[in-house]
Amino acid sequence: MSEKIFVPPLKIQGIKTKLVPLIRENVILDKETIWYEPFMGSGVVGFNVEPERAVFADVNPHIINFYNRIKDGSITSGRVRAFLEAEGKKLENGDADYYYEVRDRFNQHHEPLDFLFLNRACFNGMMRFNKDYNFNVPYGHKPQRFAKAYITKIVNQVAHIEELLKNHEWEFLCQSFEDTISSATHSDFIYCDPPYIGRHVDYYDSWDEELEVALHSALVRSQSNFMLSTWHHNDYRSNEYIEQVWHDCQIITREHFYHVGAKEKNRNPVVEALLTNYVITGTQNQLRLENEQLSLFGTSDTLPEKTAN
């Protein structure tokens, strides 16, 4: 596993790139563990943790379709380069008119390469859909967006996914978090990054208190080790649901800065929280490695103690 953080080809608001090292240090995995990620989003966490076996799921069918098309070989890094070079020239000539032409085309036919194009040409790399599940993010007003170096960067990201899929047993499923979590067992690990209740919850489906409570219940029933990302507080308010819903969890926090607001003055730092149902030491992977090394000399391998639910 590389220490360098890999950034996936699809961008999404709230991406956990800067939090990956903290998350990676605190997950509990071995070669037999199946990693379940019910809210795949960009996939940045799972792609960097690199579990041997994983189920990546999301209710957004376009994310899942994109990665399944890479998995089955119908999208390749070479095809991505050719597509973005051709579409980039059309964007440079047509500017906003061409962006909205592609957006209309995608909302009708749902082609995954059009999805990638929109994701990289839209405003601020956002991913948002309206109540009819049509992509509705406006144009980013960068007609020369797909410069040669930028295309190469995206192509390399797709190529990295191709390599990961050759060496790992990964599934990509479009389904609810309930269905995903219900498949996990006590020996598996679940990482959840749901829409942040009380903040940005409209990237594909809405999110409310009822779903937050249902997520907690599903995780407890699974008896799996789990970790959940959420927001703790910002300069103006705190996340009341941590006490109301997740009060039985361990917690660590880290300040994070999101670039979602249209104006820089509206882009404020937020303190992130990682919630787990096991004791957090900050070096879970190191503990796992030490235990595995000890087991070679006849010492049993034990998991960190879990807190009572």
Coordinates of C-alpha atoms in Angstrom, one line a residue:
M1 CA 0.0 0.0 0.0
S2 CA 1.4 3.4 -1.1
E3 CA 1.7 6.2 1.5
K4 CA 0.8 8.6 -1.3
I5 CA -2.9 9.4 -1.4
F6 CA -4.6 8.4 -4.6
V7 CA -7.2 10.8 -5.9
P8 CA -10.0 9.0 -7.9
P9 CA -11.2 10.1 -11.4
L10 CA -14.7 11.1 -10.1
K11 CA -14.8 14.2 -7.9
I12 CA -17.5 14.9 -5.3
Q13 CA -18.0 17.5 -2.6
G14 CA -16.9 16.4 0.8
I15 CA -14.2 14.1 -0.6
K16 CA -12.1 12.6 2.2
T17 CA -8.6 12.9 0.6
K18 CA -7.0 14.8 3.5
L19 CA -8.6 12.5 6.0
V20 CA -7.5 9.3 4.4
P21 CA -4.3 8.9 6.6
L22 CA -6.3 9.3 9.8
I23 CA -8.9 6.8 8.6
R24 CA -6.3 4.4 7.3
E25 CA -4.5 4.4 10.6
N26 CA -7.7 3.5 12.5
V27 CA -9.5 0.8 10.5
I28 CA -9.3 -2.9 11.5
L29 CA -8.5 -5.2 8.5
D30 CA -6.9 -8.5 7.7
K31 CA -6.8 -10.6 4.6
E32 CA -10.1 -12.3 5.5
T33 CA -12.0 -9.1 6.2
I34 CA -14.5 -7.9 3.6
W35 CA -14.6 -4.1 3.4
Y36 CA -18.2 -2.7 3.0
E37 CA -18.7 0.9 1.9
P38 CA -22.4 1.6 1.7
F39 CA -21.9 5.3 0.7
M40 CA -19.1 4.9 -1.9
G41 CA -19.2 8.5 -3.2
S42 CA -15.8 9.2 -4.8
G43 CA -14.4 5.9 -3.4
V44 CA -11.2 7.7 -2.2
V45 CA -11.2 6.0 1.2
G46 CA -11.6 2.4 0.0
F47 CA -9.3 2.9 -2.9
N48 CA -6.5 4.1 -0.6
V49 CA -7.1 1.5 2.2
E50 CA -6.9 -1.1 -0.6
P51 CA -8.7 -4.1 1.1
E52 CA -8.2 -7.4 -0.5
R53 CA -12.0 -7.9 -0.8
A54 CA -14.6 -5.1 -0.9
V55 CA -18.2 -4.2 -1.7
F56 CA -18.5 -0.6 -2.8
A57 CA -22.1 0.5 -2.9
D58 CA -24.1 3.7 -3.6
V59 CA -27.6 4.7 -4.5
N60 CA -26.1 6.8 -7.3
P61 CA -26.2 4.5 -10.3
H62 CA -23.9 6.7 -12.3
I63 CA -21.0 6.2 -9.9
I64 CA -21.5 2.5 -9.8
N65 CA -21.9 2.2 -13.6
F66 CA -18.7 4.1 -14.2
Y67 CA -16.6 1.8 -12.1
N68 CA -18.3 -1.4 -13.4
R69 CA -17.5 -0.2 -16.9
I70 CA -13.9 0.1 -15.9
K71 CA -14.1 -3.3 -14.3
D72 CA -15.5 -5.0 -17.4
G73 CA -13.0 -3.3 -19.7
S74 CA -15.5 -1.2 -21.7
I75 CA -13.9 1.9 -20.3
T76 CA -10.1 2.0 -20.5
S77 CA -7.6 4.7 -19.8
G78 CA -6.9 4.9 -23.5
R79 CA -10.6 5.4 -24.4
V80 CA -10.8 8.1 -21.7
R81 CA -8.0 10.0 -23.3
A82 CA -9.5 9.8 -26.7
F83 CA -12.9 10.9 -25.5
L84 CA -11.7 13.8 -23.4
E85 CA -9.4 15.1 -26.1
A86 CA -12.3 15.1 -28.6
E87 CA -14.9 16.5 -26.2
G88 CA -12.4 19.0 -24.8
K89 CA -12.0 20.6 -28.2
K90 CA -15.7 20.8 -28.6
L91 CA -16.0 22.5 -25.2
E92 CA -13.3 25.0 -26.2
N93 CA -15.2 25.9 -29.3
G94 CA -18.7 25.7 -27.9
D95 CA -18.1 26.9 -24.3
A96 CA -21.3 26.9 -22.2
D97 CA -23.6 25.9 -25.1
Y98 CA -21.6 22.7 -25.5
Y99 CA -21.5 21.9 -21.8
Y100 CA -25.3 22.1 -21.6
E101 CA -25.6 20.0 -24.7
V102 CA -23.6 17.3 -23.0
R103 CA -25.5 17.7 -19.8
D104 CA -28.8 17.2 -21.7
R105 CA -27.3 14.2 -23.5
F106 CA -26.2 12.6 -20.3
N107 CA -29.6 13.1 -18.6
Q108 CA -31.2 11.3 -21.5
H109 CA -28.7 8.5 -22.2
H110 CA -26.6 8.2 -18.9
E111 CA -23.3 7.4 -20.7
P112 CA -20.5 7.1 -18.1
L113 CA -17.9 9.0 -20.1
D114 CA -20.4 11.9 -20.4
F115 CA -20.7 11.7 -16.6
L116 CA -16.9 12.0 -16.3
F117 CA -16.9 15.0 -18.6
L118 CA -19.6 16.8 -16.7
N119 CA -18.0 16.0 -13.4
R120 CA -14.7 17.7 -14.5
A121 CA -16.3 20.6 -16.5
C122 CA -19.0 21.6 -14.1
F123 CA -18.9 24.3 -11.3
N124 CA -16.4 23.4 -8.6
G125 CA -16.4 19.7 -9.3
M126 CA -19.8 19.2 -7.6
M127 CA -22.1 16.2 -8.0
R128 CA -25.7 17.1 -7.6
F129 CA -29.0 15.9 -9.0
N130 CA -32.5 17.3 -8.9
K131 CA -35.7 15.6 -7.7
D132 CA -36.0 14.0 -11.1
Y133 CA -32.5 12.6 -10.7
N134 CA -31.1 14.7 -13.5
F135 CA -27.6 16.1 -13.2
N136 CA -28.1 19.9 -12.6
V137 CA -24.8 21.4 -11.8
P138 CA -24.1 24.5 -13.9
Y139 CA -21.1 25.1 -16.1
G140 CA -17.7 25.8 -14.5
H141 CA -16.9 28.4 -17.2
K142 CA -13.5 27.0 -18.1
P143 CA -13.6 26.3 -21.9
Q144 CA -10.0 25.2 -21.9
R145 CA -10.6 22.9 -19.0
F146 CA -9.3 19.8 -20.8
A147 CA -5.7 20.8 -21.4
K148 CA -3.3 18.0 -22.3
A149 CA -1.8 17.8 -18.7
Y150 CA -5.3 17.7 -17.1
I151 CA -6.4 14.9 -19.4
T152 CA -3.3 13.0 -18.6
K153 CA -4.0 13.4 -14.9
I154 CA -7.5 11.9 -15.3
V155 CA -6.2 9.1 -17.6
N156 CA -3.6 8.2 -15.0
Q157 CA -6.3 8.0 -12.3
V158 CA -8.4 5.7 -14.5
A159 CA -5.3 3.6 -15.2
H160 CA -4.7 3.2 -11.5
I161 CA -8.2 1.9 -11.0
E162 CA -7.6 -0.6 -13.7
E163 CA -4.5 -1.9 -11.9
L164 CA -6.3 -2.0 -8.5
L165 CA -9.1 -4.1 -10.1
K166 CA -6.6 -6.6 -11.4
N167 CA -5.3 -7.3 -8.0
H168 CA -8.3 -7.1 -5.7
E169 CA -11.8 -8.7 -5.4
W170 CA -14.0 -5.7 -5.5
E171 CA -17.7 -5.4 -6.3
F172 CA -19.6 -2.2 -7.2
L173 CA -23.3 -2.4 -6.4
C174 CA -26.1 0.1 -6.7
Q175 CA -28.2 -0.4 -3.7
S176 CA -29.4 1.0 -0.4
F177 CA -27.2 1.2 2.7
E178 CA -29.6 -1.2 4.4
D179 CA -29.0 -3.9 1.8
T180 CA -25.3 -3.4 1.9
I181 CA -24.9 -3.5 5.6
S182 CA -27.2 -6.5 6.0
S183 CA -24.6 -8.5 4.0
A184 CA -21.8 -7.8 6.4
T185 CA -20.9 -10.3 9.2
H186 CA -19.1 -9.9 12.5
S187 CA -15.7 -10.5 10.8
D188 CA -16.2 -7.7 8.3
F189 CA -15.5 -4.0 8.4
I190 CA -18.0 -1.3 7.4
Y191 CA -16.9 2.3 6.6
C192 CA -19.7 4.8 6.2
D193 CA -19.6 8.3 4.8
P194 CA -23.3 9.2 4.6
P195 CA -24.6 12.6 3.6
Y196 CA -23.9 15.0 6.4
I197 CA -27.1 15.6 8.2
G198 CA -27.8 19.3 8.7
R199 CA -25.3 20.2 6.0
H200 CA -24.9 19.1 2.3
V201 CA -27.4 16.3 1.8
D202 CA -28.7 16.6 -1.8
Y203 CA -25.9 15.1 -3.9
Y204 CA -28.2 12.4 -5.1
D205 CA -30.9 11.6 -2.5
S206 CA -32.0 13.5 0.6
W207 CA -30.9 12.6 4.1
D208 CA -32.8 13.2 7.4
E209 CA -33.0 12.2 11.0
E210 CA -35.0 9.1 10.3
L211 CA -32.3 7.8 8.0
E212 CA -29.6 8.7 10.4
V213 CA -31.3 6.6 13.1
A214 CA -31.9 3.8 10.7
L215 CA -28.2 3.8 9.7
H216 CA -27.1 3.5 13.4
S217 CA -29.5 0.6 14.0
A218 CA -28.3 -1.2 10.9
L219 CA -24.7 -0.9 11.9
V220 CA -25.4 -2.1 15.4
R221 CA -27.3 -5.1 14.1
S222 CA -24.5 -6.1 11.8
Q223 CA -22.1 -6.8 14.7
S224 CA -19.3 -5.7 12.4
N225 CA -16.6 -3.3 13.3
F226 CA -17.6 0.0 11.8
M227 CA -16.3 3.5 11.3
L228 CA -18.5 6.5 10.3
S229 CA -17.5 9.9 9.1
T230 CA -19.6 12.9 10.0
W231 CA -19.2 16.5 11.0
H232 CA -18.6 17.5 14.6
H233 CA -18.9 21.3 14.6
N234 CA -18.0 24.5 12.9
D235 CA -17.7 28.1 14.0
Y236 CA -21.5 28.4 14.2
R237 CA -23.0 25.2 15.5
S238 CA -22.5 21.6 16.5
N239 CA -23.8 18.3 15.2
E240 CA -26.5 17.5 17.7
Y241 CA -26.9 14.0 16.3
I242 CA -23.6 12.8 17.6
E243 CA -25.1 12.9 21.1
Q244 CA -28.6 12.0 20.2
V245 CA -27.8 9.0 17.8
W246 CA -24.1 8.1 18.1
H247 CA -23.6 8.5 21.8
D248 CA -22.4 4.9 22.2
C249 CA -19.4 5.4 19.8
Q250 CA -15.8 6.2 20.2
I251 CA -14.8 9.5 18.6
I252 CA -11.8 11.3 17.2
T253 CA -11.8 14.7 15.5
R254 CA -9.9 16.5 12.8
E255 CA -10.3 20.0 11.3
H256 CA -11.1 19.9 7.6
F257 CA -11.7 22.6 5.0
Y258 CA -14.3 22.2 2.2
H259 CA -14.3 24.1 -1.1
V260 CA -18.0 24.0 -1.9
G261 CA -19.2 27.6 -1.5
A262 CA -19.4 29.7 -4.6
K263 CA -17.5 32.5 -2.8
E264 CA -14.3 31.9 -0.9
K265 CA -15.7 33.8 2.2
N266 CA -18.4 31.2 2.4
R267 CA -15.9 28.3 2.5
N268 CA -15.4 27.6 6.2
P269 CA -13.5 25.0 8.1
V270 CA -15.4 22.2 9.8
V271 CA -14.2 19.8 12.4
E272 CA -14.7 16.2 11.2
A273 CA -15.5 13.3 13.5
L274 CA -14.7 9.7 13.0
L275 CA -17.1 7.5 15.0
T276 CA -16.4 3.8 15.8
N277 CA -17.8 0.9 17.8
Y278 CA -14.3 -0.1 18.9
V279 CA -11.6 1.5 20.9
I280 CA -9.6 3.9 18.8
T281 CA -5.8 4.0 19.5
G282 CA -4.7 6.0 16.5
T283 CA -2.5 3.1 15.4
Q284 CA -4.9 0.3 14.8
N285 CA -3.1 -1.0 11.7
Q286 CA 0.2 -1.0 13.6
L287 CA -1.4 -3.0 16.4
R288 CA -2.8 -5.4 13.8
L289 CA 0.6 -5.8 12.2
E290 CA 2.3 -6.4 15.6
N291 CA -0.3 -9.0 16.5
E292 CA 0.1 -10.8 13.2
Q293 CA 3.9 -10.8 13.7
L294 CA 3.5 -12.2 17.3
S295 CA 1.1 -14.9 16.0
L296 CA 4.0 -16.3 13.9
F297 CA 5.6 -17.1 17.2
G298 CA 2.6 -18.8 18.7
T299 CA 0.8 -15.8 20.2
S300 CA -2.9 -15.5 19.4
D301 CA -4.1 -12.6 17.3
T302 CA -6.7 -10.4 19.1
L303 CA -8.8 -7.5 18.0
P304 CA -8.9 -4.3 19.9
E305 CA -11.6 -4.4 22.5
K306 CA -15.0 -3.2 21.2
T307 CA -17.2 -0.9 23.2
A308 CA -20.6 -2.2 24.4
N309 CA -23.5 -1.1 22.2

